[in-house]
Amino acid sequence: MAATTRGRLVNILLAIAFLLTFTPNGQTGDRVEDFIKPYLREHQIPGCAIMVRHNGKVILSKGYGIANKEYGVPVTPQTLFQSGSVGKQFTAMAVMLLVEEGKLSLDDPVSKYLPVPESWCGITVRHLLTHTSGLGDYPNWLTFQENYTEEGLLNIVMQERLCYGPGERFDYSNLGYVTLGILIHKVSCEFYGDLLQKRVFGPLGMKHTRIIDEDDIIPNRAAGYVLKNGVLTNQKWVSPTFNSTADGTLYFTVEDLAKWDEALDAQKLLSHASFEQMWTPFKPENDCASRYGFGWYICNLNSGHRLLWHYGKWQGFSAYIARYPDDHLTVAALCNLSDAETGYIAEHIAGFYIPEPTPRVQLKTPTR
């Protein structure tokens, strides 16, 4: 009897120890700060904003470091960072809204909506969403400082040779999502950013999220930086054309990402069936670097729990969001240095809340 009681007591103490280690509380917040501050210094990252949402509550929404080095402005939860390819999940949401309205079908050929070459005859909307269309990435001759009309941009995409047959394999393609933005405009008669503002950002209360525009006066906008030979410099100017495509050209804050995550948890805006389609990977193999749904990488941890994630890198910024739906945990990291390893930062912080950290994913870094 005494041995049984001692055994139960040991189990209770172990449970308490786990909770003290992984439960979000003030001490865990201190652990994040103890990790992030020296990490920023060691890697010459000017600043980052971190969001942690656990068990339906925002546990952490905080800025660290500097948003603008020239003026010494600190990062706050309201600081705007560029999304890079993390913005692709919003493009996928826009497509699914049009699918539910019956304005397009996932298995429609792109040629039904756009004047594309005959070689594209097998490419469907689904192929563009899952990076399985055969399209590649931006051509090397682009400087991203040219300006094009939407028609001119589509001509650039169509001039690129298909790398493989539609549906044959996964190959990350920014050009596929550029095409989706043009398709959204054609089908809805609205620029994709306007559609998102009206149908997603506004309804969800994401009051800071918007398309990049360097001409507008935008409060709390961070500056983006790059490292050249160990020296911090400003990012290069990019034309309005390439800061308004649907492959990842948003401003957002960690506060707005918390609202986005809440909407995903509650499955707002779309039906359950549509969310299931978005989060069903094209590939059955559990490869975190190529198992892709609609705007999300999807894989399983050793525990069998799912991980939904995406990385973005563009114009002096790096962004990462990791969702652990079975653990009711989401971590987002936004930094204003293009080479910042936001994936590592977010995964490390996730380890403060769940016992199994994300497996490290080695990726060929995309332009976005």
mmCIF file of C-alpha atoms in Angstrom:
data_model
loop_
_atom_site.group_PDB
_atom_site.id
_atom_site.type_symbol
_atom_site.label_atom_id
_atom_site.label_comp_id
_atom_site.label_asym_id
_atom_site.label_seq_id
_atom_site.Cartn_x
_atom_site.Cartn_y
_atom_site.Cartn_z
ATOM 1 C CA MET A 1 0.000 0.000 0.000
ATOM 2 C CA ALA A 2 2.799 2.377 0.926
ATOM 3 C CA ALA A 3 4.699 1.482 -2.283
ATOM 4 C CA THR A 4 1.591 2.242 -4.363
ATOM 5 C CA THR A 5 1.172 5.591 -2.646
ATOM 6 C CA ARG A 6 4.843 6.429 -3.243
ATOM 7 C CA GLY A 7 4.448 5.460 -6.909
ATOM 8 C CA ARG A 8 1.470 7.746 -7.301
ATOM 9 C CA LEU A 9 3.357 10.532 -5.556
ATOM 10 C CA VAL A 10 6.304 10.113 -7.953
ATOM 11 C CA ASN A 11 3.938 10.314 -10.950
ATOM 12 C CA ILE A 12 2.342 13.480 -9.573
ATOM 13 C CA LEU A 13 5.760 15.074 -9.001
ATOM 14 C CA LEU A 14 6.858 14.162 -12.541
ATOM 15 C CA ALA A 15 3.689 15.705 -13.947
ATOM 16 C CA ILE A 16 4.270 18.886 -11.949
ATOM 17 C CA ALA A 17 7.874 19.032 -13.173
ATOM 18 C CA PHE A 18 6.705 18.743 -16.779
ATOM 19 C CA LEU A 19 4.131 21.471 -16.306
ATOM 20 C CA LEU A 20 6.697 23.777 -14.753
ATOM 21 C CA THR A 21 8.971 23.164 -17.713
ATOM 22 C CA PHE A 22 6.480 23.430 -20.566
ATOM 23 C CA THR A 23 3.492 25.341 -19.300
ATOM 24 C CA PRO A 24 3.373 28.940 -20.520
ATOM 25 C CA ASN A 25 3.861 31.217 -17.539
ATOM 26 C CA GLY A 26 5.993 34.146 -16.534
ATOM 27 C CA GLN A 27 9.044 31.905 -16.165
ATOM 28 C CA THR A 28 8.660 30.599 -19.720
ATOM 29 C CA GLY A 29 8.394 34.160 -20.993
ATOM 30 C CA ASP A 30 11.689 34.852 -19.229
ATOM 31 C CA ARG A 31 13.200 31.805 -20.936
ATOM 32 C CA VAL A 32 12.192 33.201 -24.324
ATOM 33 C CA GLU A 33 13.837 36.511 -23.469
ATOM 34 C CA ASP A 34 16.938 34.785 -22.115
ATOM 35 C CA PHE A 35 17.208 32.918 -25.425
ATOM 36 C CA ILE A 36 16.284 35.629 -27.930
ATOM 37 C CA LYS A 37 18.309 38.603 -26.681
ATOM 38 C CA PRO A 38 21.769 37.002 -26.871
ATOM 39 C CA TYR A 39 20.751 35.214 -30.100
ATOM 40 C CA LEU A 40 20.004 38.548 -31.791
ATOM 41 C CA ARG A 41 23.364 39.960 -30.679
ATOM 42 C CA GLU A 42 25.355 36.912 -31.777
ATOM 43 C CA HIS A 43 23.745 36.836 -35.246
ATOM 44 C CA GLN A 44 23.630 40.607 -35.831
ATOM 45 C CA ILE A 45 19.845 40.581 -36.157
ATOM 46 C CA PRO A 46 18.475 44.089 -35.543
ATOM 47 C CA GLY A 47 15.110 42.965 -34.219
ATOM 48 C CA CYS A 48 12.396 40.313 -34.060
ATOM 49 C CA ALA A 49 8.803 40.014 -32.919
ATOM 50 C CA ILE A 50 7.582 36.737 -31.401
ATOM 51 C CA MET A 51 4.052 35.409 -31.012
ATOM 52 C CA VAL A 52 3.111 32.300 -29.052
ATOM 53 C CA ARG A 53 -0.479 31.106 -28.889
ATOM 54 C CA HIS A 54 -1.154 28.071 -26.702
ATOM 55 C CA ASN A 55 -4.407 26.369 -25.728
ATOM 56 C CA GLY A 56 -6.475 29.105 -27.322
ATOM 57 C CA LYS A 57 -4.701 32.026 -25.648
ATOM 58 C CA VAL A 58 -1.965 34.417 -26.725
ATOM 59 C CA ILE A 59 0.780 33.615 -24.224
ATOM 60 C CA LEU A 60 3.443 35.848 -25.713
ATOM 61 C CA SER A 61 3.320 38.779 -28.148
ATOM 62 C CA LYS A 62 6.473 40.791 -27.806
ATOM 63 C CA GLY A 63 9.160 42.692 -29.690
ATOM 64 C CA TYR A 64 12.903 42.419 -29.164
ATOM 65 C CA GLY A 65 15.631 44.633 -30.557
ATOM 66 C CA ILE A 66 15.393 47.436 -33.106
ATOM 67 C CA ALA A 67 12.891 47.973 -35.933
ATOM 68 C CA ASN A 68 14.849 50.817 -37.547
ATOM 69 C CA LYS A 69 18.569 51.149 -36.894
ATOM 70 C CA GLU A 70 18.824 54.703 -38.220
ATOM 71 C CA TYR A 71 16.246 56.053 -35.802
ATOM 72 C CA GLY A 72 16.688 53.565 -32.953
ATOM 73 C CA VAL A 73 12.997 52.585 -32.992
ATOM 74 C CA PRO A 74 12.320 49.441 -30.902
ATOM 75 C CA VAL A 75 10.340 46.442 -32.134
ATOM 76 C CA THR A 76 6.876 46.101 -30.560
ATOM 77 C CA PRO A 77 3.961 43.698 -31.162
ATOM 78 C CA GLN A 78 2.562 46.375 -33.515
ATOM 79 C CA THR A 79 5.718 46.529 -35.689
ATOM 80 C CA LEU A 80 5.057 45.660 -39.337
ATOM 81 C CA PHE A 81 7.344 43.097 -40.989
ATOM 82 C CA GLN A 82 7.281 41.760 -44.526
ATOM 83 C CA SER A 83 5.808 38.292 -44.937
ATOM 84 C CA GLY A 84 7.887 36.748 -47.697
ATOM 85 C CA SER A 85 6.387 33.397 -48.653
ATOM 86 C CA VAL A 86 4.405 33.141 -45.416
ATOM 87 C CA GLY A 87 1.949 35.238 -47.452
ATOM 88 C CA LYS A 88 1.222 32.249 -49.715
ATOM 89 C CA GLN A 89 -1.272 30.846 -47.200
ATOM 90 C CA PHE A 90 -3.374 33.986 -47.646
ATOM 91 C CA THR A 91 -3.303 33.588 -51.435
ATOM 92 C CA ALA A 92 -4.498 30.010 -50.939
ATOM 93 C CA MET A 93 -7.302 31.304 -48.704
ATOM 94 C CA ALA A 94 -8.385 33.736 -51.452
ATOM 95 C CA VAL A 95 -8.494 30.889 -53.982
ATOM 96 C CA MET A 96 -10.567 28.702 -51.664
ATOM 97 C CA LEU A 97 -13.056 31.525 -51.060
ATOM 98 C CA LEU A 98 -13.605 31.687 -54.827
ATOM 99 C CA VAL A 99 -13.862 27.886 -55.012
ATOM 100 C CA GLU A 100 -16.611 27.877 -52.369
ATOM 101 C CA GLU A 101 -18.450 30.577 -54.314
ATOM 102 C CA GLY A 102 -18.354 28.380 -57.418
ATOM 103 C CA LYS A 103 -16.292 30.908 -59.378
ATOM 104 C CA LEU A 104 -13.562 28.378 -60.063
ATOM 105 C CA SER A 105 -12.710 24.735 -59.405
ATOM 106 C CA LEU A 106 -9.469 23.293 -58.106
ATOM 107 C CA ASP A 107 -9.280 20.913 -61.043
ATOM 108 C CA ASP A 108 -10.056 23.515 -63.675
ATOM 109 C CA PRO A 109 -7.240 24.000 -66.180
ATOM 110 C CA VAL A 110 -5.566 27.389 -65.866
ATOM 111 C CA SER A 111 -6.245 27.810 -69.596
ATOM 112 C CA LYS A 112 -9.949 28.174 -68.777
ATOM 113 C CA TYR A 113 -9.222 31.595 -67.259
ATOM 114 C CA LEU A 114 -5.926 32.839 -68.700
ATOM 115 C CA PRO A 115 -4.486 32.937 -72.245
ATOM 116 C CA VAL A 116 -1.657 30.499 -71.554
ATOM 117 C CA PRO A 117 0.392 28.447 -74.064
ATOM 118 C CA GLU A 118 -0.623 24.974 -75.182
ATOM 119 C CA SER A 119 2.168 23.465 -73.095
ATOM 120 C CA TRP A 120 0.147 24.517 -70.035
ATOM 121 C CA CYS A 121 -2.913 22.489 -71.048
ATOM 122 C CA GLY A 122 -2.490 20.021 -68.174
ATOM 123 C CA ILE A 123 -1.856 22.597 -65.433
ATOM 124 C CA THR A 124 -4.753 23.013 -63.005
ATOM 125 C CA VAL A 125 -5.437 25.434 -60.168
ATOM 126 C CA ARG A 126 -4.575 22.626 -57.730
ATOM 127 C CA HIS A 127 -1.161 22.194 -59.358
ATOM 128 C CA LEU A 128 -0.374 25.881 -58.846
ATOM 129 C CA LEU A 129 -1.397 25.723 -55.173
ATOM 130 C CA THR A 130 0.723 22.635 -54.428
ATOM 131 C CA HIS A 131 3.860 23.602 -56.413
ATOM 132 C CA THR A 132 3.349 20.653 -58.760
ATOM 133 C CA SER A 133 2.634 22.562 -61.989
ATOM 134 C CA GLY A 134 6.070 22.165 -63.543
ATOM 135 C CA LEU A 135 6.725 25.908 -63.350
ATOM 136 C CA GLY A 136 10.044 26.979 -61.910
ATOM 137 C CA ASP A 137 11.186 30.160 -60.206
ATOM 138 C CA TYR A 138 11.943 33.682 -61.348
ATOM 139 C CA PRO A 139 14.463 33.849 -64.243
ATOM 140 C CA ASN A 140 17.986 34.847 -63.277
ATOM 141 C CA TRP A 141 17.975 37.951 -65.475
ATOM 142 C CA LEU A 142 15.291 39.656 -63.364
ATOM 143 C CA THR A 143 16.588 42.353 -61.044
ATOM 144 C CA PHE A 144 13.176 42.880 -59.361
ATOM 145 C CA GLN A 145 13.574 46.576 -60.125
ATOM 146 C CA GLU A 146 11.643 46.403 -63.403
ATOM 147 C CA ASN A 147 7.998 47.418 -63.611
ATOM 148 C CA TYR A 148 5.446 45.400 -65.567
ATOM 149 C CA THR A 149 1.730 45.352 -66.139
ATOM 150 C CA GLU A 150 -0.079 42.208 -65.031
ATOM 151 C CA GLU A 151 -0.118 41.075 -68.670
ATOM 152 C CA GLY A 152 3.625 41.664 -68.929
ATOM 153 C CA LEU A 153 4.213 39.708 -65.731
ATOM 154 C CA LEU A 154 2.190 36.770 -67.039
ATOM 155 C CA ASN A 155 4.234 36.854 -70.267
ATOM 156 C CA ILE A 156 7.422 36.470 -68.196
ATOM 157 C CA VAL A 157 5.930 33.444 -66.449
ATOM 158 C CA MET A 158 4.776 31.872 -69.727
ATOM 159 C CA GLN A 159 8.190 32.297 -71.354
ATOM 160 C CA GLU A 160 9.724 29.955 -68.784
ATOM 161 C CA ARG A 161 9.994 26.343 -69.898
ATOM 162 C CA LEU A 162 8.128 23.757 -67.809
ATOM 163 C CA CYS A 163 10.589 21.755 -65.717
ATOM 164 C CA TYR A 164 8.419 18.595 -65.669
ATOM 165 C CA GLY A 165 4.885 17.424 -66.405
ATOM 166 C CA PRO A 166 2.050 18.761 -64.226
ATOM 167 C CA GLY A 167 1.516 16.617 -61.134
ATOM 168 C CA GLU A 168 4.724 14.632 -61.553
ATOM 169 C CA ARG A 169 6.536 16.037 -58.524
ATOM 170 C CA PHE A 170 6.892 18.895 -56.067
ATOM 171 C CA ASP A 171 9.174 21.798 -56.976
ATOM 172 C CA TYR A 172 8.731 25.066 -55.089
ATOM 173 C CA SER A 173 7.543 27.717 -57.555
ATOM 174 C CA ASN A 174 7.007 31.387 -56.846
ATOM 175 C CA LEU A 175 5.837 31.753 -60.450
ATOM 176 C CA GLY A 176 2.927 29.420 -59.697
ATOM 177 C CA TYR A 177 1.682 31.760 -56.965
ATOM 178 C CA VAL A 178 2.321 34.830 -59.129
ATOM 179 C CA THR A 179 -0.017 33.172 -61.655
ATOM 180 C CA LEU A 180 -2.596 32.504 -58.938
ATOM 181 C CA GLY A 181 -2.695 36.222 -58.118
ATOM 182 C CA ILE A 182 -3.374 37.054 -61.768
ATOM 183 C CA LEU A 183 -6.015 34.318 -61.918
ATOM 184 C CA ILE A 184 -7.730 35.655 -58.776
ATOM 185 C CA HIS A 185 -7.918 39.086 -60.399
ATOM 186 C CA LYS A 186 -9.371 37.619 -63.588
ATOM 187 C CA VAL A 187 -12.024 35.535 -61.832
ATOM 188 C CA SER A 188 -13.070 37.997 -59.106
ATOM 189 C CA CYS A 189 -12.453 41.266 -60.997
ATOM 190 C CA GLU A 190 -10.502 42.381 -57.903
ATOM 191 C CA PHE A 191 -6.781 42.710 -57.233
ATOM 192 C CA TYR A 192 -5.930 39.845 -54.901
ATOM 193 C CA GLY A 193 -4.805 42.245 -52.151
ATOM 194 C CA ASP A 194 -8.135 44.086 -52.268
ATOM 195 C CA LEU A 195 -10.013 40.784 -52.083
ATOM 196 C CA LEU A 196 -7.978 39.743 -49.041
ATOM 197 C CA GLN A 197 -8.591 43.093 -47.358
ATOM 198 C CA LYS A 198 -12.324 42.830 -47.885
ATOM 199 C CA ARG A 199 -12.810 39.105 -47.260
ATOM 200 C CA VAL A 200 -10.053 38.136 -44.807
ATOM 201 C CA PHE A 201 -8.102 40.918 -43.073
ATOM 202 C CA GLY A 202 -11.110 43.136 -42.378
ATOM 203 C CA PRO A 203 -13.478 40.439 -41.065
ATOM 204 C CA LEU A 204 -10.767 38.940 -38.845
ATOM 205 C CA GLY A 205 -9.734 42.288 -37.369
ATOM 206 C CA MET A 206 -6.221 42.084 -38.850
ATOM 207 C CA LYS A 207 -6.102 45.868 -38.952
ATOM 208 C CA HIS A 208 -2.403 46.223 -39.785
ATOM 209 C CA THR A 209 -2.047 43.542 -42.491
ATOM 210 C CA ARG A 210 -1.861 44.813 -46.060
ATOM 211 C CA ILE A 211 0.021 44.631 -49.355
ATOM 212 C CA ILE A 212 3.514 46.185 -49.370
ATOM 213 C CA ASP A 213 3.596 49.783 -50.588
ATOM 214 C CA GLU A 214 6.761 51.780 -50.082
ATOM 215 C CA ASP A 215 5.128 55.047 -51.195
ATOM 216 C CA ASP A 216 2.477 55.081 -48.464
ATOM 217 C CA ILE A 217 3.102 56.461 -45.002
ATOM 218 C CA ILE A 218 2.702 53.341 -42.861
ATOM 219 C CA PRO A 219 3.097 53.673 -39.077
ATOM 220 C CA ASN A 220 5.268 51.134 -37.255
ATOM 221 C CA ARG A 221 6.866 49.775 -40.434
ATOM 222 C CA ALA A 222 10.224 48.076 -39.774
ATOM 223 C CA ALA A 223 13.215 48.564 -42.046
ATOM 224 C CA GLY A 224 14.731 45.473 -43.694
ATOM 225 C CA TYR A 225 18.443 44.683 -43.591
ATOM 226 C CA VAL A 226 21.028 42.392 -45.158
ATOM 227 C CA LEU A 227 24.521 41.393 -44.055
ATOM 228 C CA LYS A 228 27.350 42.034 -46.534
ATOM 229 C CA ASN A 229 30.726 40.725 -45.426
ATOM 230 C CA GLY A 230 29.546 40.944 -41.845
ATOM 231 C CA VAL A 231 28.352 44.538 -42.183
ATOM 232 C CA LEU A 232 24.668 45.431 -41.800
ATOM 233 C CA THR A 233 23.245 47.346 -44.789
ATOM 234 C CA ASN A 234 19.823 48.427 -46.013
ATOM 235 C CA GLN A 235 17.961 46.075 -48.343
ATOM 236 C CA LYS A 236 17.766 46.863 -52.046
ATOM 237 C CA TRP A 237 14.835 48.717 -53.549
ATOM 238 C CA VAL A 238 12.236 46.515 -55.267
ATOM 239 C CA SER A 239 9.749 47.784 -57.855
ATOM 240 C CA PRO A 240 6.022 48.041 -57.053
ATOM 241 C CA THR A 241 5.394 45.169 -59.502
ATOM 242 C CA PHE A 242 7.348 42.652 -57.446
ATOM 243 C CA ASN A 243 6.030 44.006 -54.158
ATOM 244 C CA SER A 244 2.433 43.302 -55.121
ATOM 245 C CA THR A 245 2.506 39.730 -56.462
ATOM 246 C CA ALA A 246 0.650 36.886 -54.763
ATOM 247 C CA ASP A 247 3.736 34.833 -53.916
ATOM 248 C CA GLY A 248 4.427 36.750 -50.700
ATOM 249 C CA THR A 249 4.212 40.542 -50.537
ATOM 250 C CA LEU A 250 2.382 41.390 -47.326
ATOM 251 C CA TYR A 251 3.057 43.521 -44.271
ATOM 252 C CA PHE A 252 1.803 42.020 -41.016
ATOM 253 C CA THR A 253 2.365 42.049 -37.268
ATOM 254 C CA VAL A 254 2.555 39.291 -34.679
ATOM 255 C CA GLU A 255 -0.697 40.655 -33.227
ATOM 256 C CA ASP A 256 -2.430 40.103 -36.560
ATOM 257 C CA LEU A 257 -0.912 36.643 -36.932
ATOM 258 C CA ALA A 258 -2.464 35.726 -33.570
ATOM 259 C CA LYS A 259 -5.869 36.734 -34.987
ATOM 260 C CA TRP A 260 -5.165 34.703 -38.124
ATOM 261 C CA ASP A 261 -4.229 31.677 -36.035
ATOM 262 C CA GLU A 262 -7.391 32.026 -33.963
ATOM 263 C CA ALA A 263 -9.442 32.041 -37.180
ATOM 264 C CA LEU A 264 -7.663 28.903 -38.418
ATOM 265 C CA ASP A 265 -8.371 27.142 -35.123
ATOM 266 C CA ALA A 266 -12.050 28.088 -35.321
ATOM 267 C CA GLN A 267 -12.121 27.350 -39.063
ATOM 268 C CA LYS A 268 -13.654 30.713 -39.885
ATOM 269 C CA LEU A 269 -14.278 31.988 -43.443
ATOM 270 C CA LEU A 270 -14.253 28.507 -45.042
ATOM 271 C CA SER A 271 -16.005 25.185 -44.519
ATOM 272 C CA HIS A 272 -14.350 22.318 -42.672
ATOM 273 C CA ALA A 273 -14.050 20.429 -45.980
ATOM 274 C CA SER A 274 -12.133 23.321 -47.551
ATOM 275 C CA PHE A 275 -9.709 23.509 -44.645
ATOM 276 C CA GLU A 276 -9.154 19.757 -44.916
ATOM 277 C CA GLN A 277 -8.254 20.205 -48.586
ATOM 278 C CA MET A 278 -5.834 23.013 -47.756
ATOM 279 C CA TRP A 279 -4.111 20.891 -45.125
ATOM 280 C CA THR A 280 -3.928 17.647 -47.120
ATOM 281 C CA PRO A 281 -0.432 17.279 -48.601
ATOM 282 C CA PHE A 282 0.173 16.412 -52.243
ATOM 283 C CA LYS A 283 2.823 13.848 -51.258
ATOM 284 C CA PRO A 284 1.998 10.963 -48.898
ATOM 285 C CA GLU A 285 5.627 10.609 -47.745
ATOM 286 C CA ASN A 286 6.452 12.368 -44.491
ATOM 287 C CA ASP A 287 9.056 14.787 -45.851
ATOM 288 C CA CYS A 288 8.907 18.149 -44.081
ATOM 289 C CA ALA A 289 10.728 19.889 -46.939
ATOM 290 C CA SER A 290 8.364 18.852 -49.753
ATOM 291 C CA ARG A 291 5.053 17.711 -48.249
ATOM 292 C CA TYR A 292 2.853 20.636 -49.252
ATOM 293 C CA GLY A 293 -0.846 21.445 -49.146
ATOM 294 C CA PHE A 294 -2.277 24.809 -50.195
ATOM 295 C CA GLY A 295 0.112 27.479 -48.894
ATOM 296 C CA TRP A 296 1.425 25.270 -46.061
ATOM 297 C CA TYR A 297 4.119 22.646 -45.595
ATOM 298 C CA ILE A 298 2.655 19.714 -43.646
ATOM 299 C CA CYS A 299 4.457 16.867 -41.879
ATOM 300 C CA ASN A 300 4.278 14.665 -38.805
ATOM 301 C CA LEU A 301 6.483 14.764 -35.729
ATOM 302 C CA ASN A 302 7.818 11.585 -34.154
ATOM 303 C CA SER A 303 4.833 11.686 -31.804
ATOM 304 C CA GLY A 304 2.504 11.451 -34.810
ATOM 305 C CA HIS A 305 1.279 14.993 -34.192
ATOM 306 C CA ARG A 306 1.003 17.293 -37.183
ATOM 307 C CA LEU A 307 3.139 20.311 -37.944
ATOM 308 C CA LEU A 308 1.985 22.993 -40.394
ATOM 309 C CA TRP A 309 4.653 25.548 -41.221
ATOM 310 C CA HIS A 310 5.986 28.062 -43.711
ATOM 311 C CA TYR A 311 9.076 30.166 -44.123
ATOM 312 C CA GLY A 312 9.511 33.489 -45.925
ATOM 313 C CA LYS A 313 12.483 35.626 -46.932
ATOM 314 C CA TRP A 314 12.203 38.841 -48.906
ATOM 315 C CA GLN A 315 13.684 42.322 -49.101
ATOM 316 C CA GLY A 316 15.642 42.270 -45.861
ATOM 317 C CA PHE A 317 13.096 40.296 -43.825
ATOM 318 C CA SER A 318 12.659 36.723 -42.626
ATOM 319 C CA ALA A 319 9.410 35.201 -41.331
ATOM 320 C CA TYR A 320 8.305 31.823 -40.014
ATOM 321 C CA ILE A 321 5.088 30.396 -38.639
ATOM 322 C CA ALA A 322 4.733 26.925 -37.104
ATOM 323 C CA ARG A 323 1.361 25.474 -36.115
ATOM 324 C CA TYR A 324 1.130 22.332 -33.962
ATOM 325 C CA PRO A 325 -2.650 21.770 -34.103
ATOM 326 C CA ASP A 326 -2.620 18.574 -32.036
ATOM 327 C CA ASP A 327 -0.706 20.403 -29.296
ATOM 328 C CA HIS A 328 -2.800 23.597 -29.625
ATOM 329 C CA LEU A 329 0.388 25.599 -30.122
ATOM 330 C CA THR A 330 1.454 28.187 -32.698
ATOM 331 C CA VAL A 331 4.732 30.106 -32.768
ATOM 332 C CA ALA A 332 5.562 32.918 -35.201
ATOM 333 C CA ALA A 333 8.889 34.717 -35.553
ATOM 334 C CA LEU A 334 9.324 37.863 -37.673
ATOM 335 C CA CYS A 335 12.779 39.443 -38.052
ATOM 336 C CA ASN A 336 14.207 42.323 -40.073
ATOM 337 C CA LEU A 337 17.336 40.565 -41.364
ATOM 338 C CA SER A 338 17.080 38.485 -44.544
ATOM 339 C CA ASP A 339 19.419 35.764 -43.242
ATOM 340 C CA ALA A 340 17.786 35.458 -39.820
ATOM 341 C CA GLU A 341 17.022 31.800 -39.081
ATOM 342 C CA THR A 342 13.445 32.452 -38.010
ATOM 343 C CA GLY A 343 12.673 28.739 -38.345
ATOM 344 C CA TYR A 344 15.285 27.892 -35.746
ATOM 345 C CA ILE A 345 14.068 30.708 -33.490
ATOM 346 C CA ALA A 346 10.426 29.565 -33.636
ATOM 347 C CA GLU A 347 11.280 25.891 -33.210
ATOM 348 C CA HIS A 348 13.522 26.591 -30.238
ATOM 349 C CA ILE A 349 10.751 28.596 -28.566
ATOM 350 C CA ALA A 350 8.208 25.861 -29.343
ATOM 351 C CA GLY A 351 10.419 23.535 -27.304
ATOM 352 C CA PHE A 352 9.587 25.582 -24.194
ATOM 353 C CA TYR A 353 5.912 24.615 -24.579
ATOM 354 C CA ILE A 354 5.885 21.068 -25.953
ATOM 355 C CA PRO A 355 8.315 18.249 -25.123
ATOM 356 C CA GLU A 356 9.174 17.409 -28.742
ATOM 357 C CA PRO A 357 10.766 20.214 -30.758
ATOM 358 C CA THR A 358 10.314 20.392 -34.496
ATOM 359 C CA PRO A 359 12.733 18.315 -36.577
ATOM 360 C CA ARG A 360 15.197 20.655 -38.241
ATOM 361 C CA VAL A 361 14.274 21.191 -41.889
ATOM 362 C CA GLN A 362 17.034 21.824 -44.410
ATOM 363 C CA LEU A 363 15.693 23.871 -47.316
ATOM 364 C CA LYS A 364 17.022 25.358 -50.497
ATOM 365 C CA THR A 365 16.213 28.958 -49.595
ATOM 366 C CA PRO A 366 13.674 30.384 -52.071
ATOM 367 C CA THR A 367 13.739 33.965 -53.343
ATOM 368 C CA ARG A 368 10.582 34.628 -51.347
#
